[in-house]
PDB file of C-alpha atoms and ligand atoms in Angstrom:
ATOM      1  CA  MET E   1    -100.908  45.618  -4.421  1.00  0.00           C
ATOM      2  CA  LEU E   2    -102.636  48.230  -6.024  1.00  0.00           C
ATOM      3  CA  ILE E   3    -106.309  46.708  -7.349  1.00  0.00           C
ATOM      4  CA  ASP E   4    -109.251  48.278  -8.396  1.00  0.00           C
ATOM      5  CA  SER E   5    -111.700  46.036  -7.739  1.00  0.00           C
ATOM      6  CA  HIS E   6    -114.571  47.135  -9.487  1.00  0.00           C
ATOM      7  CA  CYS E   7    -114.613  49.293 -12.716  1.00  0.00           C
ATOM      8  CA  HIS E   8    -116.390  49.735 -15.903  1.00  0.00           C
ATOM      9  CA  ILE E   9    -113.821  50.285 -18.655  1.00  0.00           C
ATOM     10  CA  LEU E  10    -116.612  49.308 -21.532  1.00  0.00           C
ATOM     11  CA  LYS E  11    -117.505  51.290 -24.694  1.00  0.00           C
ATOM     12  CA  ASN E  12    -120.399  52.275 -23.096  1.00  0.00           C
ATOM     13  CA  GLU E  13    -118.684  54.579 -20.774  1.00  0.00           C
ATOM     14  CA  TYR E  14    -115.273  55.551 -22.765  1.00  0.00           C
ATOM     15  CA  SER E  15    -114.794  56.222 -26.768  1.00  0.00           C
ATOM     16  CA  ASN E  16    -111.234  54.118 -26.070  1.00  0.00           C
ATOM     17  CA  PRO E  17    -111.247  52.018 -23.200  1.00  0.00           C
ATOM     18  CA  ASP E  18    -108.126  50.513 -24.244  1.00  0.00           C
ATOM     19  CA  LYS E  19    -106.331  53.941 -23.750  1.00  0.00           C
ATOM     20  CA  VAL E  20    -107.923  54.116 -20.172  1.00  0.00           C
ATOM     21  CA  ILE E  21    -106.570  50.503 -19.076  1.00  0.00           C
ATOM     22  CA  LYS E  22    -103.257  51.145 -20.499  1.00  0.00           C
ATOM     23  CA  GLU E  23    -103.171  54.891 -18.499  1.00  0.00           C
ATOM     24  CA  SER E  24    -104.139  53.060 -15.203  1.00  0.00           C
ATOM     25  CA  PHE E  25    -101.719  50.399 -15.372  1.00  0.00           C
ATOM     26  CA  LYS E  26     -98.947  53.100 -16.476  1.00  0.00           C
ATOM     27  CA  SER E  27    -100.184  55.202 -13.556  1.00  0.00           C
ATOM     28  CA  GLY E  28     -99.544  52.393 -10.732  1.00  0.00           C
ATOM     29  CA  VAL E  29    -102.120  50.497 -10.656  1.00  0.00           C
ATOM     30  CA  ASP E  30    -101.599  46.346 -10.639  1.00  0.00           C
ATOM     31  CA  LYS E  31    -104.837  44.744 -11.482  1.00  0.00           C
ATOM     32  CA  LEU E  32    -108.368  45.340 -12.346  1.00  0.00           C
ATOM     33  CA  ILE E  33    -111.209  44.173 -11.926  1.00  0.00           C
ATOM     34  CA  ILE E  34    -114.099  45.229 -14.905  1.00  0.00           C
ATOM     35  CA  ASN E  35    -117.559  44.445 -14.085  1.00  0.00           C
ATOM     36  CA  GLY E  36    -120.087  44.185 -16.819  1.00  0.00           C
ATOM     37  CA  TYR E  37    -123.734  44.992 -15.749  1.00  0.00           C
ATOM     38  CA  ASP E  38    -125.647  43.081 -18.660  1.00  0.00           C
ATOM     39  CA  LEU E  39    -125.163  40.457 -21.400  1.00  0.00           C
ATOM     40  CA  GLU E  40    -123.407  42.684 -24.028  1.00  0.00           C
ATOM     41  CA  SER E  41    -120.732  44.676 -21.535  1.00  0.00           C
ATOM     42  CA  SER E  42    -119.942  41.167 -19.741  1.00  0.00           C
ATOM     43  CA  ILE E  43    -119.231  39.951 -23.123  1.00  0.00           C
ATOM     44  CA  GLU E  44    -116.992  42.796 -23.300  1.00  0.00           C
ATOM     45  CA  ALA E  45    -115.331  42.663 -19.982  1.00  0.00           C
ATOM     46  CA  VAL E  46    -114.415  39.377 -20.988  1.00  0.00           C
ATOM     47  CA  ALA E  47    -112.819  40.267 -24.094  1.00  0.00           C
ATOM     48  CA  LEU E  48    -110.772  42.773 -22.285  1.00  0.00           C
ATOM     49  CA  ALA E  49    -109.639  40.208 -19.779  1.00  0.00           C
ATOM     50  CA  ASN E  50    -108.439  38.187 -22.586  1.00  0.00           C
ATOM     51  CA  LYS E  51    -106.277  40.694 -23.946  1.00  0.00           C
ATOM     52  CA  TYR E  52    -104.465  42.172 -20.575  1.00  0.00           C
ATOM     53  CA  GLU E  53    -102.833  39.637 -18.502  1.00  0.00           C
ATOM     54  CA  ASN E  54    -103.786  41.857 -15.537  1.00  0.00           C
ATOM     55  CA  VAL E  55    -107.433  42.832 -16.015  1.00  0.00           C
ATOM     56  CA  TYR E  56    -110.528  40.181 -14.973  1.00  0.00           C
ATOM     57  CA  ALA E  57    -113.791  40.023 -15.834  1.00  0.00           C
ATOM     58  CA  ALA E  58    -117.066  39.511 -13.537  1.00  0.00           C
ATOM     59  CA  VAL E  59    -120.072  39.026 -15.409  1.00  0.00           C
ATOM     60  CA  GLY E  60    -123.457  39.519 -14.233  1.00  0.00           C
ATOM     61  CA  ILE E  61    -126.885  41.512 -15.012  1.00  0.00           C
ATOM     62  CA  GLY E  62    -127.136  44.269 -12.591  1.00  0.00           C
ATOM     63  CA  PRO E  63    -130.385  45.602 -10.914  1.00  0.00           C
ATOM     64  CA  GLU E  64    -130.539  48.684 -13.555  1.00  0.00           C
ATOM     65  CA  ASN E  65    -130.644  46.783 -16.463  1.00  0.00           C
ATOM     66  CA  ILE E  66    -133.465  44.073 -16.253  1.00  0.00           C
ATOM     67  CA  ASP E  67    -136.022  45.848 -18.616  1.00  0.00           C
ATOM     68  CA  ASP E  68    -135.403  44.080 -21.621  1.00  0.00           C
ATOM     69  CA  LEU E  69    -134.203  40.777 -19.966  1.00  0.00           C
ATOM     70  CA  LYS E  70    -134.705  37.360 -22.116  1.00  0.00           C
ATOM     71  CA  GLU E  71    -134.266  34.334 -20.296  1.00  0.00           C
ATOM     72  CA  SER E  72    -131.331  33.697 -22.378  1.00  0.00           C
ATOM     73  CA  PHE E  73    -129.307  35.922 -21.056  1.00  0.00           C
ATOM     74  CA  ILE E  74    -129.217  34.454 -17.782  1.00  0.00           C
ATOM     75  CA  ASP E  75    -127.931  30.983 -19.329  1.00  0.00           C
ATOM     76  CA  LYS E  76    -125.203  33.190 -21.622  1.00  0.00           C
ATOM     77  CA  ILE E  77    -123.828  34.903 -18.166  1.00  0.00           C
ATOM     78  CA  ASN E  78    -124.050  31.363 -16.591  1.00  0.00           C
ATOM     79  CA  GLU E  79    -121.401  30.667 -19.671  1.00  0.00           C
ATOM     80  CA  LEU E  80    -119.519  33.308 -19.304  1.00  0.00           C
ATOM     81  CA  SER E  81    -118.860  32.610 -15.864  1.00  0.00           C
ATOM     82  CA  LYS E  82    -116.985  29.031 -16.757  1.00  0.00           C
ATOM     83  CA  LEU E  83    -114.456  31.007 -18.515  1.00  0.00           C
ATOM     84  CA  LYS E  84    -110.798  31.495 -17.341  1.00  0.00           C
ATOM     85  CA  LYS E  85    -110.616  35.011 -16.606  1.00  0.00           C
ATOM     86  CA  VAL E  86    -114.114  35.694 -15.142  1.00  0.00           C
ATOM     87  CA  VAL E  87    -113.522  35.975 -11.524  1.00  0.00           C
ATOM     88  CA  ALA E  88    -116.638  37.167 -10.412  1.00  0.00           C
ATOM     89  CA  VAL E  89    -120.194  36.983 -10.763  1.00  0.00           C
ATOM     90  CA  GLY E  90    -121.132  40.784 -10.851  1.00  0.00           C
ATOM     91  CA  GLU E  91    -122.229  43.600 -11.086  1.00  0.00           C
ATOM     92  CA  ILE E  92    -124.984  42.106  -9.694  1.00  0.00           C
ATOM     93  CA  GLY E  93    -127.537  42.873  -6.562  1.00  0.00           C
ATOM     94  CA  LEU E  94    -131.024  44.969  -5.551  1.00  0.00           C
ATOM     95  CA  ASP E  95    -131.356  48.594  -6.031  1.00  0.00           C
ATOM     96  CA  TYR E  96    -134.520  50.252  -4.433  1.00  0.00           C
ATOM     97  CA  TYR E  97    -133.384  54.247  -4.791  1.00  0.00           C
ATOM     98  CA  TRP E  98    -134.298  54.332  -8.273  1.00  0.00           C
ATOM     99  CA  THR E  99    -136.190  51.867  -9.356  1.00  0.00           C
ATOM    100  CA  LYS E 100    -138.461  50.663  -6.335  1.00  0.00           C
ATOM    101  CA  ASP E 101    -141.211  49.507  -8.719  1.00  0.00           C
ATOM    102  CA  ASN E 102    -139.747  46.374 -10.458  1.00  0.00           C
ATOM    103  CA  LYS E 103    -138.251  45.098  -6.811  1.00  0.00           C
ATOM    104  CA  ASP E 104    -139.938  41.310  -7.516  1.00  0.00           C
ATOM    105  CA  LYS E 105    -138.005  41.469 -10.520  1.00  0.00           C
ATOM    106  CA  GLN E 106    -134.649  42.151  -9.639  1.00  0.00           C
ATOM    107  CA  ILE E 107    -134.677  39.873  -6.733  1.00  0.00           C
ATOM    108  CA  TYR E 108    -135.744  37.060  -9.547  1.00  0.00           C
ATOM    109  CA  VAL E 109    -132.411  38.044 -11.631  1.00  0.00           C
ATOM    110  CA  PHE E 110    -130.359  38.624  -8.382  1.00  0.00           C
ATOM    111  CA  LYS E 111    -131.602  34.837  -7.395  1.00  0.00           C
ATOM    112  CA  ASN E 112    -130.632  33.602 -10.476  1.00  0.00           C
ATOM    113  CA  MET E 113    -127.074  35.518 -10.230  1.00  0.00           C
ATOM    114  CA  LEU E 114    -126.808  34.065  -7.203  1.00  0.00           C
ATOM    115  CA  LYS E 115    -127.429  30.433  -8.290  1.00  0.00           C
ATOM    116  CA  ILE E 116    -124.919  31.102 -11.269  1.00  0.00           C
ATOM    117  CA  ALA E 117    -121.993  32.214  -8.647  1.00  0.00           C
ATOM    118  CA  LYS E 118    -123.141  28.915  -6.486  1.00  0.00           C
ATOM    119  CA  GLU E 119    -122.993  26.603  -9.606  1.00  0.00           C
ATOM    120  CA  ASN E 120    -119.485  27.910 -10.656  1.00  0.00           C
ATOM    121  CA  LYS E 121    -118.081  28.503  -7.215  1.00  0.00           C
ATOM    122  CA  LEU E 122    -117.486  32.043  -8.020  1.00  0.00           C
ATOM    123  CA  PRO E 123    -117.533  35.104  -5.295  1.00  0.00           C
ATOM    124  CA  VAL E 124    -120.109  37.859  -6.238  1.00  0.00           C
ATOM    125  CA  ILE E 125    -119.728  41.701  -6.430  1.00  0.00           C
ATOM    126  CA  VAL E 126    -122.690  42.933  -5.380  1.00  0.00           C
ATOM    127  CA  HIS E 127    -124.260  46.640  -5.812  1.00  0.00           C
ATOM    128  CA  CYS E 128    -126.972  47.174  -2.735  1.00  0.00           C
ATOM    129  CA  ARG E 129    -128.953  50.429  -2.374  1.00  0.00           C
ATOM    130  CA  LYS E 130    -131.349  51.097   0.005  1.00  0.00           C
ATOM    131  CA  ALA E 131    -131.938  47.332  -0.387  1.00  0.00           C
ATOM    132  CA  PHE E 132    -129.871  45.998   2.800  1.00  0.00           C
ATOM    133  CA  LEU E 133    -132.050  43.679   4.463  1.00  0.00           C
ATOM    134  CA  ASP E 134    -133.337  41.809   0.890  1.00  0.00           C
ATOM    135  CA  THR E 135    -129.830  42.000  -0.189  1.00  0.00           C
ATOM    136  CA  TYR E 136    -128.174  40.243   3.205  1.00  0.00           C
ATOM    137  CA  ASN E 137    -130.671  37.566   3.641  1.00  0.00           C
ATOM    138  CA  LEU E 138    -130.469  36.338  -0.110  1.00  0.00           C
ATOM    139  CA  LEU E 139    -126.504  36.418   0.397  1.00  0.00           C
ATOM    140  CA  LYS E 140    -127.190  34.254   3.261  1.00  0.00           C
ATOM    141  CA  GLU E 141    -129.672  32.258   2.000  1.00  0.00           C
ATOM    142  CA  TYR E 142    -127.273  30.983  -1.093  1.00  0.00           C
ATOM    143  CA  ASN E 143    -123.964  31.069   1.366  1.00  0.00           C
ATOM    144  CA  ILE E 144    -122.136  33.000  -1.439  1.00  0.00           C
ATOM    145  CA  LYS E 145    -119.129  35.440  -0.257  1.00  0.00           C
ATOM    146  CA  GLY E 146    -117.864  38.374  -2.372  1.00  0.00           C
ATOM    147  CA  ILE E 147    -117.257  42.196  -2.084  1.00  0.00           C
ATOM    148  CA  LEU E 148    -120.719  44.846  -1.232  1.00  0.00           C
ATOM    149  CA  HIS E 149    -119.201  47.251  -3.744  1.00  0.00           C
ATOM    150  CA  CYS E 150    -119.398  51.272  -2.855  1.00  0.00           C
ATOM    151  CA  TYR E 151    -120.523  50.385   0.549  1.00  0.00           C
ATOM    152  CA  SER E 152    -123.297  52.788   2.239  1.00  0.00           C
ATOM    153  CA  GLY E 153    -124.467  51.073   4.886  1.00  0.00           C
ATOM    154  CA  SER E 154    -124.129  51.362   8.817  1.00  0.00           C
ATOM    155  CA  ILE E 155    -121.388  50.245  11.165  1.00  0.00           C
ATOM    156  CA  GLU E 156    -123.644  47.218  12.524  1.00  0.00           C
ATOM    157  CA  MET E 157    -124.491  45.942   9.254  1.00  0.00           C
ATOM    158  CA  ALA E 158    -120.878  46.114   7.901  1.00  0.00           C
ATOM    159  CA  HIS E 159    -120.191  43.497  10.530  1.00  0.00           C
ATOM    160  CA  LYS E 160    -123.607  41.311   9.627  1.00  0.00           C
ATOM    161  CA  PHE E 161    -121.739  41.215   5.784  1.00  0.00           C
ATOM    162  CA  ILE E 162    -118.173  40.763   7.001  1.00  0.00           C
ATOM    163  CA  LYS E 163    -119.477  37.775   8.907  1.00  0.00           C
ATOM    164  CA  LEU E 164    -120.890  36.692   5.728  1.00  0.00           C
ATOM    165  CA  GLY E 165    -117.734  36.572   4.585  1.00  0.00           C
ATOM    166  CA  PHE E 166    -117.931  39.903   2.385  1.00  0.00           C
ATOM    167  CA  LEU E 167    -115.379  42.655   1.843  1.00  0.00           C
ATOM    168  CA  LEU E 168    -116.547  46.120   2.051  1.00  0.00           C
ATOM    169  CA  GLY E 169    -115.718  48.302  -1.569  1.00  0.00           C
ATOM    170  CA  ILE E 170    -114.622  51.415  -0.457  1.00  0.00           C
ATOM    171  CA  GLY E 171    -114.626  54.361  -3.158  1.00  0.00           C
ATOM    172  CA  GLY E 172    -114.446  58.028  -4.463  1.00  0.00           C
ATOM    173  CA  VAL E 173    -117.485  58.794  -1.976  1.00  0.00           C
ATOM    174  CA  ILE E 174    -114.954  58.059   0.898  1.00  0.00           C
ATOM    175  CA  THR E 175    -113.376  61.853  -0.194  1.00  0.00           C
ATOM    176  CA  PHE E 176    -116.451  63.345  -0.084  1.00  0.00           C
ATOM    177  CA  LYS E 177    -116.993  66.013   2.459  1.00  0.00           C
ATOM    178  CA  ASN E 178    -120.638  64.515   3.307  1.00  0.00           C
ATOM    179  CA  ALA E 179    -119.230  60.852   3.684  1.00  0.00           C
ATOM    180  CA  LYS E 180    -119.647  61.023   7.663  1.00  0.00           C
ATOM    181  CA  GLU E 181    -121.016  57.524   8.230  1.00  0.00           C
ATOM    182  CA  LEU E 182    -118.707  55.974   5.696  1.00  0.00           C
ATOM    183  CA  THR E 183    -115.932  58.172   7.674  1.00  0.00           C
ATOM    184  CA  GLY E 184    -117.130  55.972  10.396  1.00  0.00           C
ATOM    185  CA  VAL E 185    -117.189  52.577   9.210  1.00  0.00           C
ATOM    186  CA  VAL E 186    -113.684  52.980   8.127  1.00  0.00           C
ATOM    187  CA  LYS E 187    -112.123  54.171  10.950  1.00  0.00           C
ATOM    188  CA  GLU E 188    -114.043  51.613  12.947  1.00  0.00           C
ATOM    189  CA  ILE E 189    -113.352  48.100  10.901  1.00  0.00           C
ATOM    190  CA  ASP E 190    -110.111  46.718  10.280  1.00  0.00           C
ATOM    191  CA  LEU E 191    -108.582  46.935   7.194  1.00  0.00           C
ATOM    192  CA  SER E 192    -108.577  43.412   6.530  1.00  0.00           C
ATOM    193  CA  ASN E 193    -112.157  43.535   5.553  1.00  0.00           C
ATOM    194  CA  PHE E 194    -111.963  46.369   2.614  1.00  0.00           C
ATOM    195  CA  SER E 195    -111.060  46.586  -1.182  1.00  0.00           C
ATOM    196  CA  LEU E 196    -110.152  49.561  -3.178  1.00  0.00           C
ATOM    197  CA  GLU E 197    -112.665  50.457  -6.115  1.00  0.00           C
ATOM    198  CA  THR E 198    -112.904  53.346  -8.457  1.00  0.00           C
ATOM    199  CA  ASP E 199    -116.654  52.368  -9.767  1.00  0.00           C
ATOM    200  CA  SER E 200    -115.261  54.391 -13.149  1.00  0.00           C
ATOM    201  CA  PRO E 201    -116.600  56.026 -14.802  1.00  0.00           C
ATOM    202  CA  TYR E 202    -118.803  56.964 -12.099  1.00  0.00           C
ATOM    203  CA  LEU E 203    -118.193  58.464  -8.572  1.00  0.00           C
ATOM    204  CA  SER E 204    -114.546  60.436  -9.109  1.00  0.00           C
ATOM    205  CA  PRO E 205    -113.259  61.098  -5.688  1.00  0.00           C
ATOM    206  CA  GLU E 206    -112.357  64.957  -4.726  1.00  0.00           C
ATOM    207  CA  PRO E 207    -111.066  66.678  -6.040  1.00  0.00           C
ATOM    208  CA  TYR E 208    -112.365  65.341  -9.408  1.00  0.00           C
ATOM    209  CA  ARG E 209    -115.788  64.693  -7.865  1.00  0.00           C
ATOM    210  CA  GLY E 210    -118.305  65.084 -11.103  1.00  0.00           C
ATOM    211  CA  LYS E 211    -116.056  64.541 -13.508  1.00  0.00           C
ATOM    212  CA  THR E 212    -114.972  61.339 -15.595  1.00  0.00           C
ATOM    213  CA  ASN E 213    -113.498  58.737 -13.225  1.00  0.00           C
ATOM    214  CA  SER E 214    -110.662  56.343 -14.004  1.00  0.00           C
ATOM    215  CA  PRO E 215    -109.077  53.974 -12.337  1.00  0.00           C
ATOM    216  CA  SER E 216    -106.025  56.069 -12.111  1.00  0.00           C
ATOM    217  CA  ASN E 217    -107.871  58.156  -9.432  1.00  0.00           C
ATOM    218  CA  ILE E 218    -107.724  54.969  -6.914  1.00  0.00           C
ATOM    219  CA  ASN E 219    -104.591  56.509  -5.140  1.00  0.00           C
ATOM    220  CA  LEU E 220    -106.879  59.613  -4.081  1.00  0.00           C
ATOM    221  CA  VAL E 221    -108.985  56.683  -1.963  1.00  0.00           C
ATOM    222  CA  ALA E 222    -106.013  54.930  -0.717  1.00  0.00           C
ATOM    223  CA  LYS E 223    -104.675  58.160   0.528  1.00  0.00           C
ATOM    224  CA  LYS E 224    -107.940  59.170   2.385  1.00  0.00           C
ATOM    225  CA  ILE E 225    -108.641  55.619   4.001  1.00  0.00           C
ATOM    226  CA  ALA E 226    -104.863  55.885   5.252  1.00  0.00           C
ATOM    227  CA  GLN E 227    -105.847  59.529   6.895  1.00  0.00           C
ATOM    228  CA  ILE E 228    -108.611  58.521   8.381  1.00  0.00           C
ATOM    229  CA  LYS E 229    -107.227  55.089  10.130  1.00  0.00           C
ATOM    230  CA  GLN E 230    -103.713  57.173  10.632  1.00  0.00           C
ATOM    231  CA  ILE E 231    -101.686  54.874   9.006  1.00  0.00           C
ATOM    232  CA  LYS E 232     -99.231  54.909   5.784  1.00  0.00           C
ATOM    233  CA  GLU E 233    -101.137  54.776   2.436  1.00  0.00           C
ATOM    234  CA  ASP E 234     -98.552  52.074   1.402  1.00  0.00           C
ATOM    235  CA  GLU E 235    -100.086  49.566   3.912  1.00  0.00           C
ATOM    236  CA  VAL E 236    -103.591  50.254   2.983  1.00  0.00           C
ATOM    237  CA  ILE E 237    -102.525  49.243  -0.913  1.00  0.00           C
ATOM    238  CA  ASP E 238    -100.903  46.432   0.495  1.00  0.00           C
ATOM    239  CA  ILE E 239    -103.585  44.822   2.751  1.00  0.00           C
ATOM    240  CA  THR E 240    -106.666  45.917   0.291  1.00  0.00           C
ATOM    241  CA  GLY E 241    -104.390  44.233  -2.452  1.00  0.00           C
ATOM    242  CA  ASN E 242    -104.170  41.159  -0.421  1.00  0.00           C
ATOM    243  CA  ASN E 243    -107.522  40.889   0.493  1.00  0.00           C
ATOM    244  CA  VAL E 244    -108.976  40.997  -3.290  1.00  0.00           C
ATOM    245  CA  SER E 245    -105.977  38.605  -4.638  1.00  0.00           C
ATOM    246  CA  SER E 246    -107.260  36.001  -1.930  1.00  0.00           C
ATOM    247  CA  LYS E 247    -110.919  36.684  -2.285  1.00  0.00           C
ATOM    248  CA  PHE E 248    -110.773  36.520  -6.104  1.00  0.00           C
ATOM    249  CA  ASP E 249    -107.831  33.872  -6.641  1.00  0.00           C
ATOM    250  CA  LEU E 250    -106.193  36.476  -9.079  1.00  0.00           C
TER     251      LEU E 250
HETATM  252 ZN1   ZN B 301    -120.284  49.925 -10.677  1.00  0.00          ZN
END
């Protein structure tokens, strides 16, 4: 089953999200998990999940969207996470690459999102950039499983997150020429620990790098992983699909 475990098919990103969703299914994608990153996008993700049988929602407040945060937003995310088509709390996490100066606030929001996941027995979809240690320690403390989206760490770190119960989300970056470390991770680690994702509209795989991404491009990610592991593309699609289905109870 071809599942895009992390995309943002939302109004801020596309002039016509419905069109992108329909084209994705037409191209052979079976299921999408649309990730919100603030309150408004989370509400929208839920509405789309309610509209399409094979669309699921992740709701949450991400590290890049906390400047205008109100306490009431956290309560509202908690309410949303109780809804039927919401399968995860995400996109949440820590990003010390762009926004180092608000570390404390990022950690505060991340902890609150983890509490919501815990309370509602949901997995999480986590963004982690240049913040592996803090992310790892918090996920361990809260004892929560899920996906580490757009994995960009070392093989050693990958093993640590897998041990916690995490899948590593692999997207367009794996097709980039300079993805040496990630290629090593994909080569070394068993397919049972990966999910496929596009992070649409971002991170288009080659040969579309730099252009607007869409879930329809996810087969290029599957193809690249198959090439690296020297297995069939179908095997990549089946196993990663199973990984996501069972982790998120789709
Ligand atoms: Zn994302």
